[in-house]
Amino acid sequence: MPAAPGIPAQSARPAPVSAPVSPTPPGRRTAFAEGVDRVRAAATTEPGRLRIIGAVLALLVVAFGAVTAWQSSERAAAADDVLHSSQPLSSGAAAIYRSLADANTTASSGFLAGGQESAASRDRYEKDIRTAASGLVTAAANAEPGSASEATIAKLNRLLPEYKGLIERARTYNRQGYPVGGAYLRYANEKMQTRMLPAAEDLYTKENQRLDADYADATPYPWAAIALGLLALAALGWAQHRTYRRTNRVLNHGLVAGSAATAVVLLWLVVGHTIARSGLDGSYDNGIRSLSVLHDARIASLKARGNENLSLVARGAETITVGGKPYDAYYYDFDKDMAVLGKGLSRAATLADDRAGTTPVKAAEGNMAVWKQRHASARAEDENGNFQQALDKVIGAKGATGECFDSVDANLARAIDHEQAEFQRSAGHGRDAMTGLPVGAAVLAVLGAAGAVAGIGRRLSEYR
């Protein structure tokens, strides 16, 4: 058909119709959302609900076992540190302090004896120096790199040979009859009293802090594990009750086995940790506290003996003014040290919980009373200008204050050995109460979870 005039031929064709545009397809759903939908769909049927219950029960029991193993492992490790690491290091630091103080006391006694210094006195001094040096080596091996304890140990290692050199000079000049020997001895004593013993005390304090931290890690109850155990038992009990209501069957063997395994772990955890806590608390109350008091008392006796000797070495050259009244510095410090010793012995007698611990402390109190009487007599001779008589009353062969000091020191050593044994026994019982718990909890938890899954599987089999 011809086109109309004035209109191009192609314009007579119908305009092409465009295809409809389909809407943008929605984004893919996340795996989590699809999983939730599947769970919801499964929860609408009894087999689906049983599968969910079985998974939750297994998860709770395994989580309980894992947390129990974790918390009991941490506490067992801390208890082992108390017994084999921090407490021995604390006692070692106390031994360093005591050895240094005893070396200082023995050196002053040997100085007073002059050319008549006994071989036993010299050997005791050398043994003290070796003990202190060995203790510092052990402490250095166990100190954390860059810690304050490491710096303190390095300081003592530097000062110890300096002190020993001063003592040797004092002895050399004293044998030759030069008075400068006394000045060297006083200088060595000043180094010991103002630098070495404070550093050793600081090391002792830091090791005690480490010991307290280990006790704090070992004794708290594992509340997270206990709560999970109770929750797991409650869930297992609920599952068994649900099964009973739907089937009228009193027992489901798998669920009973899971409940039994969970109950055993929970009981083991609670009882074991209670026994462990009791043992560790006992080791602290009846061991550590007594040891701390006894160490302080022994150090006070050593310092008192050193000041008693130095008062005769100085012959009034060192004075102190208190309340406007002058005092011999060493006699004044002696009185303070004896007061500390008396309070320490009284406190140690109170803390001792058996006759074996009380007897040596009471004996030391009797020795101290005699010591004070003899010291008063020696001081009176010294103040009256009778130096030789005073010297005989301090370092003489018979009836001297030195005998009293040795008796005090020996009795305190006996008391310390007894309390150390008490500590080791109680702490050992505390540590042993948790032996096997981490591994046992993990194994029983796996068995309990398997039992729960098997019990639920038995119900599922009824739907096939």
PDB file of C-alpha atoms in Angstrom, residues 313-419:
ATOM      1  CA  VAL A 313      84.700  -2.336 119.326  1.00  0.00           C
ATOM      2  CA  ALA A 314      83.702   1.345 119.128  1.00  0.00           C
ATOM      3  CA  ARG A 315      84.276   1.996 122.870  1.00  0.00           C
ATOM      4  CA  GLY A 316      81.843   4.887 122.893  1.00  0.00           C
ATOM      5  CA  ALA A 317      83.027   6.406 119.596  1.00  0.00           C
ATOM      6  CA  GLU A 318      79.514   6.197 118.096  1.00  0.00           C
ATOM      7  CA  THR A 319      76.803   8.120 119.946  1.00  0.00           C
ATOM      8  CA  ILE A 320      73.191   9.082 119.273  1.00  0.00           C
ATOM      9  CA  THR A 321      71.035  11.758 120.869  1.00  0.00           C
ATOM     10  CA  VAL A 322      67.448  10.844 121.724  1.00  0.00           C
ATOM     11  CA  GLY A 323      65.210  13.319 123.529  1.00  0.00           C
ATOM     12  CA  GLY A 324      68.190  15.547 124.209  1.00  0.00           C
ATOM     13  CA  LYS A 325      70.052  12.748 125.945  1.00  0.00           C
ATOM     14  CA  PRO A 326      73.172  11.082 124.447  1.00  0.00           C
ATOM     15  CA  TYR A 327      73.354   7.301 124.134  1.00  0.00           C
ATOM     16  CA  ASP A 328      75.901   4.833 122.886  1.00  0.00           C
ATOM     17  CA  ALA A 329      74.571   4.152 119.364  1.00  0.00           C
ATOM     18  CA  TYR A 330      75.200   0.421 119.475  1.00  0.00           C
ATOM     19  CA  TYR A 331      73.753  -0.088 122.946  1.00  0.00           C
ATOM     20  CA  TYR A 332      70.691   1.889 121.875  1.00  0.00           C
ATOM     21  CA  ASP A 333      70.213  -0.291 118.779  1.00  0.00           C
ATOM     22  CA  PHE A 334      70.779  -3.398 120.899  1.00  0.00           C
ATOM     23  CA  ASP A 335      67.849  -2.468 123.130  1.00  0.00           C
ATOM     24  CA  LYS A 336      65.625  -1.914 120.085  1.00  0.00           C
ATOM     25  CA  ASP A 337      66.613  -5.244 118.569  1.00  0.00           C
ATOM     26  CA  MET A 338      65.944  -7.096 121.813  1.00  0.00           C
ATOM     27  CA  ALA A 339      62.493  -5.514 121.997  1.00  0.00           C
ATOM     28  CA  VAL A 340      61.771  -6.755 118.468  1.00  0.00           C
ATOM     29  CA  LEU A 341      63.083 -10.190 119.413  1.00  0.00           C
ATOM     30  CA  GLY A 342      60.851 -10.354 122.485  1.00  0.00           C
ATOM     31  CA  LYS A 343      57.724  -9.411 120.522  1.00  0.00           C
ATOM     32  CA  GLY A 344      58.613 -11.872 117.788  1.00  0.00           C
ATOM     33  CA  LEU A 345      59.063 -14.762 120.209  1.00  0.00           C
ATOM     34  CA  SER A 346      55.780 -13.944 121.923  1.00  0.00           C
ATOM     35  CA  ARG A 347      53.993 -13.854 118.568  1.00  0.00           C
ATOM     36  CA  ALA A 348      55.659 -17.101 117.435  1.00  0.00           C
ATOM     37  CA  ALA A 349      54.528 -18.860 120.622  1.00  0.00           C
ATOM     38  CA  THR A 350      50.965 -17.744 119.915  1.00  0.00           C
ATOM     39  CA  LEU A 351      51.056 -18.969 116.304  1.00  0.00           C
ATOM     40  CA  ALA A 352      52.601 -22.345 117.140  1.00  0.00           C
ATOM     41  CA  ASP A 353      49.826 -24.948 117.028  1.00  0.00           C
ATOM     42  CA  ASP A 354      51.571 -27.907 118.645  1.00  0.00           C
ATOM     43  CA  ARG A 355      54.090 -28.723 121.333  1.00  0.00           C
ATOM     44  CA  ALA A 356      56.899 -29.355 118.845  1.00  0.00           C
ATOM     45  CA  GLY A 357      56.537 -25.785 117.617  1.00  0.00           C
ATOM     46  CA  THR A 358      56.024 -24.166 121.019  1.00  0.00           C
ATOM     47  CA  THR A 359      58.885 -25.831 122.933  1.00  0.00           C
ATOM     48  CA  PRO A 360      61.848 -24.291 121.060  1.00  0.00           C
ATOM     49  CA  VAL A 361      60.194 -20.853 121.084  1.00  0.00           C
ATOM     50  CA  LYS A 362      59.691 -20.990 124.857  1.00  0.00           C
ATOM     51  CA  ALA A 363      63.296 -22.135 125.264  1.00  0.00           C
ATOM     52  CA  ALA A 364      64.454 -19.163 123.183  1.00  0.00           C
ATOM     53  CA  GLU A 365      62.450 -16.828 125.431  1.00  0.00           C
ATOM     54  CA  GLY A 366      64.286 -18.236 128.446  1.00  0.00           C
ATOM     55  CA  ASN A 367      67.643 -17.811 126.674  1.00  0.00           C
ATOM     56  CA  MET A 368      66.767 -14.216 125.855  1.00  0.00           C
ATOM     57  CA  ALA A 369      65.951 -13.417 129.491  1.00  0.00           C
ATOM     58  CA  VAL A 370      69.363 -14.710 130.616  1.00  0.00           C
ATOM     59  CA  TRP A 371      71.012 -12.841 127.741  1.00  0.00           C
ATOM     60  CA  LYS A 372      69.512  -9.538 128.879  1.00  0.00           C
ATOM     61  CA  GLN A 373      70.730 -10.125 132.425  1.00  0.00           C
ATOM     62  CA  ARG A 374      74.283 -10.917 131.332  1.00  0.00           C
ATOM     63  CA  HIS A 375      74.277  -8.007 128.895  1.00  0.00           C
ATOM     64  CA  ALA A 376      73.298  -5.598 131.664  1.00  0.00           C
ATOM     65  CA  SER A 377      76.243  -6.845 133.733  1.00  0.00           C
ATOM     66  CA  ALA A 378      78.654  -6.496 130.807  1.00  0.00           C
ATOM     67  CA  ARG A 379      77.379  -2.998 130.011  1.00  0.00           C
ATOM     68  CA  ALA A 380      77.874  -1.940 133.608  1.00  0.00           C
ATOM     69  CA  GLU A 381      81.515  -3.122 133.477  1.00  0.00           C
ATOM     70  CA  ASP A 382      82.052  -1.282 130.186  1.00  0.00           C
ATOM     71  CA  GLU A 383      80.541   1.959 131.467  1.00  0.00           C
ATOM     72  CA  ASN A 384      82.755   1.739 134.563  1.00  0.00           C
ATOM     73  CA  GLY A 385      85.857   1.461 132.384  1.00  0.00           C
ATOM     74  CA  ASN A 386      86.450  -2.235 132.983  1.00  0.00           C
ATOM     75  CA  PHE A 387      86.824  -3.166 129.308  1.00  0.00           C
ATOM     76  CA  GLN A 388      88.445  -6.570 129.781  1.00  0.00           C
ATOM     77  CA  GLN A 389      85.789  -7.676 132.250  1.00  0.00           C
ATOM     78  CA  ALA A 390      83.084  -6.499 129.875  1.00  0.00           C
ATOM     79  CA  LEU A 391      84.769  -8.349 127.013  1.00  0.00           C
ATOM     80  CA  ASP A 392      84.915 -11.565 129.040  1.00  0.00           C
ATOM     81  CA  LYS A 393      81.176 -11.283 129.788  1.00  0.00           C
ATOM     82  CA  VAL A 394      80.423 -10.904 126.057  1.00  0.00           C
ATOM     83  CA  ILE A 395      82.783 -13.349 124.306  1.00  0.00           C
ATOM     84  CA  GLY A 396      84.229 -15.284 127.228  1.00  0.00           C
ATOM     85  CA  ALA A 397      84.443 -19.048 127.312  1.00  0.00           C
ATOM     86  CA  LYS A 398      81.849 -19.502 130.061  1.00  0.00           C
ATOM     87  CA  GLY A 399      78.870 -17.481 131.294  1.00  0.00           C
ATOM     88  CA  ALA A 400      79.093 -14.986 128.406  1.00  0.00           C
ATOM     89  CA  THR A 401      76.264 -13.459 126.421  1.00  0.00           C
ATOM     90  CA  GLY A 402      77.564 -15.347 123.414  1.00  0.00           C
ATOM     91  CA  GLU A 403      76.265 -18.595 124.917  1.00  0.00           C
ATOM     92  CA  CYS A 404      72.788 -17.090 125.219  1.00  0.00           C
ATOM     93  CA  PHE A 405      72.855 -15.814 121.658  1.00  0.00           C
ATOM     94  CA  ASP A 406      73.921 -19.221 120.347  1.00  0.00           C
ATOM     95  CA  SER A 407      71.102 -20.883 122.295  1.00  0.00           C
ATOM     96  CA  VAL A 408      68.527 -18.393 120.991  1.00  0.00           C
ATOM     97  CA  ASP A 409      69.732 -18.934 117.439  1.00  0.00           C
ATOM     98  CA  ALA A 410      69.746 -22.738 117.748  1.00  0.00           C
ATOM     99  CA  ASN A 411      66.226 -22.836 119.212  1.00  0.00           C
ATOM    100  CA  LEU A 412      64.899 -20.519 116.520  1.00  0.00           C
ATOM    101  CA  ALA A 413      66.507 -22.745 113.883  1.00  0.00           C
ATOM    102  CA  ARG A 414      64.676 -25.744 115.386  1.00  0.00           C
ATOM    103  CA  ALA A 415      61.378 -23.861 115.351  1.00  0.00           C
ATOM    104  CA  ILE A 416      61.910 -22.796 111.724  1.00  0.00           C
ATOM    105  CA  ASP A 417      62.679 -26.369 110.641  1.00  0.00           C
ATOM    106  CA  HIS A 418      59.493 -27.582 112.343  1.00  0.00           C
ATOM    107  CA  GLU A 419      57.290 -24.919 110.738  1.00  0.00           C
TER     108      GLU A 419
END
